[in-house]
Short mmCIF file of C-alpha atoms and ligand atoms in Angstrom, two decimals:
data_model
loop_
_atom_site.label_atom_id
_atom_site.label_comp_id
_atom_site.label_asym_id
_atom_site.label_seq_id
_atom_site.Cartn_x
_atom_site.Cartn_y
_atom_site.Cartn_z
CA UNK A 11 82.67 81.50 144.42
CA UNK A 12 82.59 79.70 141.11
CA UNK A 13 80.28 81.14 138.50
CA UNK A 14 77.75 78.77 137.04
CA UNK A 15 78.16 80.45 133.69
CA UNK A 16 81.67 79.13 133.46
CA UNK A 17 80.90 75.59 134.45
CA UNK A 18 80.93 74.22 130.94
CA UNK A 19 84.19 75.80 129.97
CA UNK A 20 86.42 73.41 128.19
CA UNK A 21 90.15 73.74 127.77
CA UNK A 22 91.10 73.41 124.17
CA UNK A 23 94.84 73.86 124.28
CA UNK A 24 96.33 71.24 126.52
CA UNK A 25 100.12 71.36 126.77
CA UNK A 26 102.96 69.01 127.51
CA UNK A 27 101.76 66.20 125.33
CA UNK A 28 98.36 65.80 127.01
CA UNK A 29 95.69 65.15 124.51
CA UNK A 30 92.47 65.23 126.47
CA UNK A 31 90.69 68.33 127.66
CA UNK A 32 88.76 68.65 130.89
CA UNK A 33 85.75 70.72 131.76
CA UNK A 34 85.84 73.31 134.49
CA UNK A 35 83.59 71.08 136.59
CA UNK A 36 85.91 68.12 136.25
CA UNK A 37 88.91 70.19 137.24
CA UNK A 38 87.07 71.67 140.19
CA UNK A 39 86.00 68.27 141.43
CA UNK A 40 89.45 66.83 140.98
CA UNK A 41 91.08 69.64 142.95
CA UNK A 42 88.43 69.53 145.66
CA UNK A 43 88.94 65.80 146.04
CA UNK A 44 92.67 66.44 146.35
CA UNK A 45 92.09 69.04 149.09
CA UNK A 46 93.33 71.82 146.79
CA UNK A 47 90.00 73.37 145.80
CA UNK A 48 91.10 76.77 147.18
CA UNK A 49 93.06 77.36 143.96
CA UNK A 50 89.79 78.30 142.26
CA UNK A 51 88.69 80.68 145.05
CA UNK A 52 89.14 83.80 142.95
CA UNK A 53 88.16 82.30 139.65
CA UNK A 54 85.19 84.61 139.19
CA UNK A 55 87.33 87.70 139.61
CA UNK A 56 89.50 86.80 136.63
CA UNK A 57 89.27 87.87 133.01
CA UNK A 58 88.43 85.16 130.48
CA UNK A 59 92.07 84.96 129.49
CA UNK A 60 93.22 84.61 133.09
CA UNK A 61 90.58 81.96 133.74
CA UNK A 62 91.80 79.91 130.85
CA UNK A 63 95.42 80.41 131.96
CA UNK A 64 94.60 79.16 135.45
CA UNK A 65 92.61 76.18 134.23
CA UNK A 66 95.41 75.23 131.90
CA UNK A 67 97.86 75.18 134.81
CA UNK A 68 95.49 73.07 136.87
CA UNK A 69 94.97 70.64 134.05
CA UNK A 70 98.70 70.33 133.43
CA UNK A 71 99.56 69.82 137.08
CA UNK A 72 99.48 66.31 138.49
CA UNK A 73 97.95 67.41 141.78
CA UNK A 74 97.74 63.89 143.15
CA UNK A 75 101.48 63.49 142.62
CA UNK A 76 102.12 66.78 144.40
CA UNK A 77 100.09 65.52 147.35
CA UNK A 78 102.00 62.24 147.35
CA UNK A 79 105.36 64.03 147.27
CA UNK A 80 104.28 66.26 150.14
CA UNK A 81 103.00 63.32 152.12
CA UNK A 82 106.22 61.36 151.64
CA UNK A 83 108.51 64.31 152.34
CA UNK A 84 106.71 65.22 155.56
CA UNK A 85 106.02 61.81 157.00
CA UNK A 86 109.31 60.00 156.35
CA UNK A 87 111.00 59.11 159.61
CA UNK A 88 114.24 60.99 160.16
CA UNK A 89 117.00 58.84 158.73
CA UNK A 90 119.20 59.74 161.66
CA UNK A 91 117.85 57.51 164.37
CA UNK A 92 119.69 56.93 167.57
CA UNK A 93 122.29 54.45 166.51
CA UNK A 94 124.47 56.43 164.12
CA UNK A 95 127.46 54.19 164.63
CA UNK A 96 125.49 51.29 163.14
CA UNK A 97 123.77 53.35 160.49
CA UNK A 98 126.70 55.26 159.05
CA UNK A 99 130.01 53.90 157.81
CA UNK A 100 133.04 55.54 156.21
CA UNK A 101 133.66 55.06 152.51
CA UNK A 102 135.07 51.64 151.63
CA UNK A 103 138.77 51.96 150.76
CA UNK A 104 138.40 50.37 147.37
CA UNK A 105 135.92 53.05 146.28
CA UNK A 106 138.05 56.00 147.29
CA UNK A 107 141.20 57.63 145.95
CA UNK A 108 142.80 60.99 146.49
CA UNK A 109 144.71 63.16 144.07
CA UNK A 110 146.50 64.47 147.16
CA UNK A 111 148.01 61.04 147.79
CA UNK A 112 148.41 59.84 144.20
CA UNK A 113 151.83 59.68 142.53
CA UNK A 114 152.36 61.95 139.55
CA UNK A 115 152.57 58.81 137.36
CA UNK A 116 149.15 57.73 138.56
CA UNK A 117 147.51 61.09 137.96
CA UNK A 118 149.17 61.26 134.55
CA UNK A 119 147.75 57.82 133.79
CA UNK A 120 144.22 58.93 134.75
CA UNK A 121 144.63 62.10 132.72
CA UNK A 122 145.69 60.15 129.63
CA UNK A 123 142.74 57.77 129.95
CA UNK A 124 140.37 60.73 130.30
CA UNK A 125 141.88 62.67 127.40
CA UNK A 126 141.60 59.59 125.21
CA UNK A 127 137.90 59.30 125.99
CA UNK A 128 137.43 62.98 125.18
CA UNK A 129 139.46 62.53 122.00
CA UNK A 130 137.02 59.80 120.95
CA UNK A 131 134.05 62.17 121.44
CA UNK A 132 132.73 59.97 124.23
CA UNK A 133 132.50 62.67 126.91
CA UNK A 134 129.82 65.29 127.48
CA UNK A 135 129.21 67.85 130.19
CA UNK A 136 126.07 68.62 132.19
CA UNK A 137 125.86 72.04 133.77
CA UNK A 138 123.43 72.53 136.64
CA UNK A 139 122.31 76.12 136.23
CA UNK A 140 118.67 76.10 137.23
CA UNK A 141 119.11 77.64 140.68
CA UNK A 142 117.76 81.07 141.46
CA UNK A 143 120.81 82.22 143.42
CA UNK A 144 118.74 83.91 146.09
CA UNK A 145 121.64 84.30 148.51
CA UNK A 146 123.81 86.00 145.90
CA UNK A 147 121.01 88.46 145.29
CA UNK A 148 121.61 89.04 141.58
CA UNK A 149 118.59 89.11 139.30
CA UNK A 150 120.58 87.55 136.44
CA UNK A 151 121.44 83.82 136.38
CA UNK A 152 124.56 83.06 138.42
CA UNK A 153 126.55 82.01 135.38
CA UNK A 154 126.28 85.54 133.97
CA UNK A 155 127.89 86.94 137.11
CA UNK A 156 131.05 88.97 136.70
CA UNK A 157 133.24 88.16 139.72
CA UNK A 158 135.41 91.19 138.91
CA UNK A 159 138.29 89.35 137.37
CA UNK A 160 140.63 91.74 135.52
CA UNK A 161 139.20 90.29 132.27
CA UNK A 162 135.59 90.76 133.52
CA UNK A 163 134.79 87.24 132.33
CA UNK A 164 131.53 85.73 133.54
CA UNK A 165 131.38 82.26 135.09
CA UNK A 166 129.80 80.95 131.88
CA UNK A 167 132.69 82.34 129.83
CA UNK A 168 135.34 80.84 132.09
CA UNK A 169 133.65 77.43 131.83
CA UNK A 170 133.17 77.68 128.06
CA UNK A 171 136.84 78.53 127.58
CA UNK A 172 137.89 75.54 129.68
CA UNK A 173 135.84 73.33 127.36
CA UNK A 174 137.40 74.95 124.30
CA UNK A 175 140.90 74.47 125.65
CA UNK A 176 140.24 70.87 126.59
CA UNK A 177 138.92 70.12 123.12
CA UNK A 178 142.20 71.46 121.73
CA UNK A 179 144.29 69.44 124.19
CA UNK A 180 142.37 66.25 123.40
CA UNK A 181 142.68 66.93 119.69
CA UNK A 182 146.42 66.37 120.11
CA UNK A 183 145.92 62.79 121.34
CA UNK A 184 147.27 60.23 118.86
CA UNK A 185 143.90 58.59 118.13
CA UNK A 186 141.75 61.69 118.24
CA UNK A 187 138.75 61.91 115.92
CA UNK A 188 138.85 64.61 113.27
CA UNK A 189 136.82 67.15 115.23
CA UNK A 190 136.93 66.68 118.98
CA UNK A 191 133.80 68.07 120.60
CA UNK A 192 132.58 68.07 124.16
CA UNK A 193 128.84 68.72 124.05
CA UNK A 194 127.66 71.01 126.79
CA UNK A 195 124.19 70.24 128.19
CA UNK A 196 123.06 73.32 130.07
CA UNK A 197 120.19 72.82 132.49
CA UNK A 198 118.15 75.92 133.22
CA UNK A 199 114.83 76.42 134.94
CA UNK A 200 111.82 78.62 134.14
CA UNK A 201 113.35 81.58 135.97
CA UNK A 202 116.88 81.24 134.50
CA UNK A 203 116.24 80.01 130.97
CA UNK A 204 115.52 83.15 128.90
CA UNK A 205 118.37 85.18 130.38
CA UNK A 206 120.80 82.25 130.11
CA UNK A 207 120.04 81.56 126.46
CA UNK A 208 120.18 85.28 125.62
CA UNK A 209 123.54 85.63 127.38
CA UNK A 210 125.05 82.78 125.37
CA UNK A 211 123.69 84.26 122.14
CA UNK A 212 124.91 87.78 122.91
CA UNK A 213 128.36 86.39 123.62
CA UNK A 214 128.45 84.27 120.50
CA UNK A 215 128.54 81.10 122.59
CA UNK A 216 131.97 82.17 123.87
CA UNK A 217 133.65 80.72 120.82
CA UNK A 218 132.04 77.29 121.10
CA UNK A 219 129.93 75.90 118.32
CA UNK A 220 126.26 76.57 119.12
CA UNK A 221 125.16 73.14 117.90
CA UNK A 222 127.21 71.56 120.66
CA UNK A 223 125.42 73.51 123.38
CA UNK A 224 122.06 72.04 124.32
CA UNK A 225 119.82 73.96 126.70
CA UNK A 226 117.21 71.99 128.57
CA UNK A 227 114.83 72.88 131.32
CA UNK A 228 114.25 71.26 134.66
CA UNK A 229 110.78 70.83 136.09
CA UNK A 230 108.97 72.88 138.67
CA UNK A 231 106.78 71.97 141.60
CA UNK A 232 104.19 74.10 143.36
CA UNK A 233 105.21 75.86 146.57
CA UNK A 234 103.23 74.58 149.54
CA UNK A 235 102.08 75.91 152.88
CA UNK A 236 103.20 73.88 155.88
CA UNK A 237 99.94 71.97 155.78
CA UNK A 238 100.44 71.03 152.15
CA UNK A 239 98.18 73.56 150.44
CA UNK A 240 99.40 74.76 147.05
CA UNK A 241 100.28 78.47 147.11
CA UNK A 242 99.47 81.04 144.44
CA UNK A 243 101.54 84.02 143.39
CA UNK A 244 98.45 85.77 142.03
CA UNK A 245 94.79 84.93 141.62
CA UNK A 246 95.51 83.26 138.31
CA UNK A 247 99.00 81.87 138.80
CA UNK A 248 100.17 78.96 140.92
CA UNK A 249 103.41 79.69 142.83
CA UNK A 250 106.03 77.27 141.54
CA UNK A 251 109.75 76.76 142.10
CA UNK A 252 112.40 74.67 140.33
CA UNK A 253 112.36 71.09 141.63
CA UNK A 254 115.99 71.15 142.83
CA UNK A 255 119.19 70.18 141.05
CA UNK A 256 118.10 66.54 141.35
CA UNK A 257 115.42 67.45 138.81
CA UNK A 258 118.21 66.97 136.28
CA UNK A 259 117.53 63.26 135.83
CA UNK A 260 113.89 63.60 134.80
CA UNK A 261 114.75 66.66 132.73
CA UNK A 262 117.50 64.84 130.83
CA UNK A 263 115.01 62.22 129.85
CA UNK A 264 111.95 64.37 129.29
CA UNK A 265 113.71 66.97 127.19
CA UNK A 266 115.37 64.50 124.86
CA UNK A 267 118.92 65.03 126.11
CA UNK A 268 119.47 61.33 126.75
CA UNK A 269 118.43 60.70 123.17
CA UNK A 270 120.85 63.41 122.01
CA UNK A 271 123.64 61.71 123.97
CA UNK A 272 122.79 58.38 122.38
CA UNK A 273 122.85 59.94 118.92
CA UNK A 274 126.27 61.42 119.59
CA UNK A 275 127.46 58.13 121.09
CA UNK A 276 128.42 59.83 124.33
CA UNK A 277 129.35 57.34 127.06
CA UNK A 278 130.48 59.48 129.99
CA UNK A 279 129.27 62.69 131.54
CA UNK A 280 130.73 65.20 133.90
CA UNK A 281 128.11 67.18 135.86
CA UNK A 282 128.87 70.26 137.93
CA UNK A 283 127.38 73.35 139.53
CA UNK A 284 127.51 76.68 137.75
CA UNK A 285 128.75 78.54 140.81
CA UNK A 286 132.13 76.85 141.28
CA UNK A 287 134.61 79.22 139.62
CA UNK A 288 137.45 76.69 139.92
CA UNK A 289 135.57 73.82 138.33
CA UNK A 290 137.63 71.70 135.95
CA UNK A 291 134.95 71.18 133.36
CA UNK A 292 135.11 67.65 131.89
CA UNK A 293 138.21 67.09 134.01
CA UNK A 294 140.18 64.37 132.18
CA UNK A 295 141.82 63.21 135.41
CA UNK A 296 138.46 62.59 137.10
CA UNK A 297 137.00 60.99 134.00
CA UNK A 298 140.07 58.78 133.59
CA UNK A 299 139.90 57.78 137.26
CA UNK A 300 136.21 56.82 137.05
CA UNK A 301 136.67 54.98 133.74
CA UNK A 302 139.60 53.01 135.17
CA UNK A 303 137.48 52.13 138.20
CA UNK A 304 134.66 51.05 135.88
CA UNK A 305 132.40 53.28 137.97
CA UNK A 306 128.80 53.96 136.98
CA UNK A 307 128.76 57.09 139.09
CA UNK A 308 131.58 59.16 140.58
CA UNK A 309 131.77 62.01 143.06
CA UNK A 310 134.53 64.51 143.55
CA UNK A 311 134.95 65.47 147.17
CA UNK A 312 137.16 67.81 149.16
CA UNK A 313 138.65 67.08 152.55
CA UNK A 314 136.60 68.62 155.34
CA UNK A 315 138.50 71.46 157.03
CA UNK A 316 137.34 70.54 160.50
CA UNK A 317 134.87 68.12 162.10
CA UNK A 318 132.35 70.93 162.50
CA UNK A 319 132.64 72.39 159.02
CA UNK A 320 129.02 72.61 157.85
CA UNK A 321 129.29 70.53 154.71
CA UNK A 322 127.58 67.28 153.72
CA UNK A 323 129.81 64.22 153.56
CA UNK A 324 129.79 61.28 151.19
CA UNK A 325 129.70 58.03 153.18
CA UNK A 326 127.65 54.89 153.57
CA UNK A 327 124.24 55.00 155.18
CA UNK A 328 122.62 51.62 155.72
CA UNK A 329 125.38 50.19 153.53
CA UNK A 330 124.49 52.39 150.56
CA UNK A 331 126.35 55.44 149.27
CA UNK A 332 124.80 58.65 150.44
CA UNK A 333 125.42 62.26 151.34
CA UNK A 334 124.80 62.95 154.99
CA UNK A 335 124.24 66.56 155.91
CA UNK A 336 126.32 68.12 158.62
CA UNK A 337 123.21 68.76 160.72
CA UNK A 338 122.37 65.04 160.66
CA UNK A 339 125.67 63.82 162.08
CA UNK A 340 126.33 63.43 165.79
CA UNK A 341 129.44 65.18 167.11
CA UNK A 342 131.24 61.92 167.99
CA UNK A 343 130.72 60.60 164.49
CA UNK A 344 131.85 63.90 162.95
CA UNK A 345 135.02 63.80 165.09
CA UNK A 346 135.88 60.13 164.46
CA UNK A 347 139.40 59.62 163.11
CA UNK A 348 140.59 56.91 160.76
CA UNK A 349 143.58 55.40 162.63
CA UNK A 350 145.24 54.36 159.36
CA UNK A 351 145.78 57.89 158.09
CA UNK A 352 144.80 60.24 160.91
CA UNK A 353 142.10 61.83 158.71
CA UNK A 354 138.45 62.30 159.63
CA UNK A 355 136.55 59.06 159.05
CA UNK A 356 133.66 61.12 157.69
CA UNK A 357 135.69 63.78 155.93
CA UNK A 358 134.70 63.47 152.26
CA UNK A 359 133.06 66.88 151.73
CA UNK A 360 130.47 66.80 148.98
CA UNK A 361 130.81 69.45 146.24
CA UNK A 362 128.13 68.26 143.77
CA UNK A 363 130.65 67.45 141.06
CA UNK A 364 129.85 64.12 139.46
CA UNK A 365 130.70 61.54 136.83
CA UNK A 366 128.08 59.30 135.24
CA UNK A 367 127.93 56.69 132.57
CA UNK A 368 125.10 57.27 130.13
CA UNK A 369 123.87 53.79 131.06
CA UNK A 370 123.46 54.89 134.65
CA UNK A 371 121.56 58.05 133.64
CA UNK A 372 119.22 55.87 131.63
CA UNK A 373 118.65 53.61 134.62
CA UNK A 374 117.50 56.43 136.91
CA UNK A 375 113.94 56.16 135.62
CA UNK A 376 113.69 52.64 137.07
CA UNK A 377 114.17 53.82 140.66
CA UNK A 378 112.93 57.40 140.42
CA UNK A 379 109.75 56.55 142.32
CA UNK A 380 111.87 55.65 145.35
CA UNK A 381 113.68 58.99 145.48
CA UNK A 382 112.55 61.36 148.16
CA UNK A 383 112.03 65.09 148.00
CA UNK A 384 113.57 67.41 150.53
CA UNK A 385 111.77 70.32 152.09
CA UNK A 386 113.29 73.80 151.85
CA UNK A 387 111.48 76.21 154.13
CA UNK A 388 111.41 79.65 152.49
CA UNK A 389 109.79 83.07 152.52
CA UNK A 390 107.45 82.80 149.57
CA UNK A 391 105.59 85.78 148.14
CA UNK A 392 102.04 84.57 147.77
CA UNK A 393 98.34 85.24 147.65
CA UNK A 394 96.60 85.58 150.99
CA UNK A 395 93.35 83.69 150.54
CA UNK A 396 91.67 85.69 153.33
CA UNK A 397 92.29 89.12 151.85
CA UNK A 398 93.02 88.44 148.19
CA UNK A 399 96.26 90.44 148.52
CA UNK A 400 99.69 89.24 147.45
CA UNK A 401 101.99 89.32 150.47
CA UNK A 402 105.80 89.29 150.71
CA UNK A 403 106.25 87.63 154.12
CA UNK A 404 108.90 88.62 156.66
CA UNK A 405 108.96 85.11 158.10
CA UNK A 406 109.33 81.74 156.49
CA UNK A 407 105.78 80.87 155.38
CA UNK A 408 106.01 77.89 153.10
CA UNK A 409 108.09 75.22 151.49
CA UNK A 410 109.65 74.31 148.23
CA UNK A 411 110.12 70.65 147.42
CA UNK A 412 113.45 69.73 145.93
CA UNK A 413 115.40 66.71 144.87
CA UNK A 414 119.17 66.80 145.19
CA UNK A 415 121.53 65.69 142.48
CA UNK A 416 123.19 63.22 144.87
CA UNK A 417 119.92 61.49 145.79
CA UNK A 418 120.75 58.79 143.25
CA UNK A 419 123.91 57.69 145.09
CA UNK A 420 122.20 54.88 147.04
CA UNK A 421 121.22 53.30 143.73
CA UNK A 422 124.66 53.17 142.15
CA UNK A 423 126.26 49.80 141.65
CA UNK A 424 129.88 50.87 141.28
CA UNK A 425 130.47 54.22 142.92
CA UNK A 426 133.91 55.86 142.95
CA UNK A 427 134.83 58.81 145.14
CA UNK A 428 137.72 61.03 144.19
CA UNK A 429 139.25 63.49 146.62
CA UNK A 430 140.69 66.64 145.05
CA UNK A 431 142.57 69.66 146.32
CA UNK A 432 140.02 72.23 147.44
CA UNK A 433 142.38 75.12 146.68
CA UNK A 434 142.60 74.02 143.06
CA UNK A 435 139.08 72.89 142.37
CA UNK A 436 136.41 74.30 144.64
CA UNK A 437 135.39 77.86 145.36
CA UNK A 438 131.63 78.30 145.20
CA UNK A 439 129.81 81.59 144.66
CA UNK A 440 126.90 81.52 147.07
CA UNK A 441 126.70 84.78 148.98
CA UNK A 442 126.32 88.47 148.27
CA UNK A 443 129.33 90.74 147.71
CA UNK A 444 131.01 91.73 150.94
CA UNK A 445 129.86 88.72 152.93
CA UNK A 446 133.42 87.42 153.21
CA UNK A 447 132.72 83.78 152.45
CA UNK A 448 131.84 82.03 149.20
CA UNK A 449 131.20 85.42 147.63
CA UNK A 450 132.39 87.24 144.48
CA UNK A 451 135.54 88.48 146.22
CA UNK A 452 136.62 85.00 147.34
CA UNK A 453 135.90 83.62 143.86
CA UNK A 454 138.11 86.28 142.28
CA UNK A 455 140.84 85.75 144.87
CA UNK A 456 140.85 81.98 144.46
CA UNK A 457 141.22 82.13 140.67
CA UNK A 458 144.00 84.74 140.77
CA UNK A 459 145.90 82.93 143.51
CA UNK A 460 145.67 79.76 141.48
CA UNK A 461 147.22 81.53 138.51
CA UNK A 462 150.11 82.67 140.67
CA UNK A 463 150.60 79.01 141.66
CA UNK A 464 150.52 78.00 137.99
CA UNK A 465 153.55 80.23 137.39
CA UNK A 466 155.41 79.43 140.60
CA UNK A 467 154.91 75.66 140.39
CA UNK A 468 156.91 75.53 137.15
CA UNK A 469 159.73 77.68 138.45
CA UNK A 470 158.53 81.13 137.40
CA UNK A 471 158.54 84.17 139.66
CA UNK A 472 155.63 86.55 140.15
CA UNK A 473 156.76 90.10 140.85
CA UNK A 474 154.00 92.18 142.38
CA UNK A 475 154.01 95.61 140.77
CA UNK A 476 153.55 98.77 142.82
CA UNK A 477 150.34 99.58 141.02
CA UNK A 478 148.84 96.17 141.81
CA UNK A 479 146.29 96.73 144.57
CA UNK A 480 146.18 93.01 145.38
CA UNK A 481 142.48 93.14 146.16
CA UNK A 482 141.62 90.52 148.77
CA UNK A 483 145.23 89.43 149.02
CA UNK A 484 145.65 88.14 145.48
CA UNK A 485 148.14 89.60 143.00
CA UNK A 486 146.35 90.65 139.85
CA UNK A 487 147.59 87.89 137.56
CA UNK A 488 144.97 86.29 135.34
CA UNK A 489 145.68 83.64 132.75
CA UNK A 490 142.97 82.81 130.23
CA UNK A 491 141.74 79.20 130.28
CA UNK A 492 142.50 79.30 126.54
CA UNK A 493 146.18 79.55 127.49
CA UNK A 494 146.14 76.86 130.19
CA UNK A 495 143.38 74.57 131.45
CA UNK A 496 145.01 73.48 134.69
CA UNK A 497 148.56 74.85 134.61
CA UNK A 498 149.85 72.81 131.67
CA UNK A 499 151.87 74.33 128.85
CA UNK A 500 153.42 77.16 130.83
CA UNK A 501 156.73 75.65 131.97
CA UNK A 502 158.71 76.16 128.80
CA UNK A 503 157.84 79.85 128.75
CA UNK A 504 158.03 80.85 132.40
CA UNK A 505 160.54 78.51 134.07
CA UNK A 506 163.39 80.61 135.42
CA UNK A 507 161.67 83.82 134.29
CA UNK A 508 159.66 86.54 136.03
CA UNK A 509 156.32 88.13 135.29
CA UNK A 510 155.11 91.42 136.74
CA UNK A 511 151.58 92.15 137.96
CA UNK A 512 149.04 93.51 137.28
CA UNK A 513 148.75 91.52 134.10
CA UNK A 514 146.07 89.64 132.18
CA UNK A 515 147.28 86.98 129.79
CA UNK A 516 144.97 86.15 126.88
CA UNK A 517 147.36 84.22 124.62
CA UNK A 518 150.61 82.27 124.77
CA UNK A 519 152.26 84.98 122.65
CA UNK A 520 151.25 87.55 125.24
CA UNK A 521 152.78 85.38 127.94
CA UNK A 522 156.00 84.98 125.98
CA UNK A 523 156.38 88.69 125.51
CA UNK A 524 155.56 89.45 129.15
CA UNK A 525 158.20 87.33 130.89
CA UNK A 526 161.67 88.68 131.59
P1 UTP B 614 122.28 75.97 145.36
O1 UTP B 614 121.64 74.94 146.18
O2 UTP B 614 123.45 76.65 145.92
O3 UTP B 614 121.15 77.02 144.97
O4 UTP B 614 122.60 75.35 143.95
P2 UTP B 614 121.25 78.39 144.20
O5 UTP B 614 119.97 78.57 143.49
O6 UTP B 614 122.47 78.49 143.33
O7 UTP B 614 121.40 79.46 145.35
P3 UTP B 614 120.40 79.84 146.55
O8 UTP B 614 120.32 78.63 147.43
O9 UTP B 614 119.07 80.21 145.94
O10 UTP B 614 121.09 81.00 147.18
C1 UTP B 614 123.71 74.53 143.71
C2 UTP B 614 123.73 74.27 142.22
O11 UTP B 614 122.55 73.60 141.81
C3 UTP B 614 121.90 74.33 140.79
C4 UTP B 614 122.37 75.75 140.95
O12 UTP B 614 122.22 76.46 139.72
C5 UTP B 614 123.81 75.55 141.36
O13 UTP B 614 124.61 75.25 140.23
N1 UTP B 614 120.44 74.21 140.97
C6 UTP B 614 119.87 74.48 142.16
C7 UTP B 614 119.70 73.82 139.89
O14 UTP B 614 120.24 73.58 138.79
N2 UTP B 614 118.35 73.70 140.06
C8 UTP B 614 117.74 73.96 141.22
O15 UTP B 614 116.50 73.83 141.30
C9 UTP B 614 118.52 74.35 142.31
#
């Protein structure tokens, strides 16, 4: 299959910091030795440019590492052996607190600690936005998605405005630095990067300063058949997929973000998923809680709705912090009740919303080799090596290898877990419109219902106008994050007053003139 005439070809433009160049023969031998020689099957059919493109990919890829990852991911014994009761343990009390149980003085104390850290420019934000959002079915990155709020704001805009507002709130702290900034580190992947960057540019960075938004890209790994063969999406292109949201740790390091954090003297990070429309970006309460606990890593969790709710839980596995997937837990363990409070013993639902010290992020490299990849079985459009055709399969035909952002939990030294109110903080956008759960309609509903609570909780009254269609059961009342980050600052205007829907509030002045 491989033309002799090409056997002396040398690659002159190595990427990614490699300095050497390899001959075609060397690459062929290396891939054959690794059991991946099929990747050159159609080499002779390619144009010179395609040949060089393919060889470059093969040179850049650490095929032996891919084989090792596959080997480890497929041969690891299932962590859920027979004796779950011995293997799993609920979270230790001293590592867990709940905003649902905390006094208002305590939450105020955490908030003040967090705001002070922000006011000292010690806090940054990591956004995980490298996913391809296949279930949602939009071709644009999820953050660009318009969940049909009255304002038509995208998820990116909502999050940017929360950062802007928080910077302004922190600026009012007594010891605030002159120019409070919360740098926003936005992780994209090959498929999401160009559209994400363009969207931010087109929208003028949503009012944030562009030098405080740092885009960085996570890695990719080849897609594999079930017997570990690397797949191709064409005769000259290896099929690759983002390496999971746990790719963030290597990407932070490799792309110079950790160095950027050091330069800015950032000490604490809040990391979250792009698809949670209720996310409290850089939440001062959570940051204050974790700082007070002297935690190196923190996780926000929500209380599981029911023992059989299909959500991973944060708990101890073999005495180390971990997230255990719903499918891994036996029914009796899932149903176990903590006699002290009547809550589920394993009820800390994981929402991938984390706190880290920069020191911890720097330490990840030291144990990265011990982290394991997870297998996601998918339908992957790929080259059929029998026919040379590219096939979109109807059945699952291969796997993507991913790391999860919580895979580092077992390696933390001082973990803190913080339970928050799901209604106020967690509503993920996962599924296509009309699916009824975790979809654009529920995202819209959950934000609007929260804004009604903002008004009502400070003694205001929401009057639903006749022309308000109350789509999905939520009055059409939207309050810009620039007006209120989490309900603060509204009481003096709305207490004892009414506001009529539909209404969209962009500024405090607008709110003042709308109440009666
Ligand atoms: P999900 O696991 O829900 O994946 O990501 P997804 O890509 O958004 O959606 P599906 O599964 O394809 O339908 C949870 C969070 O992790 C990020 C996503 O952007 C989202 O914020 N993520 C996921 C990454 O940053 N990188 C990845 O490789 C995967």
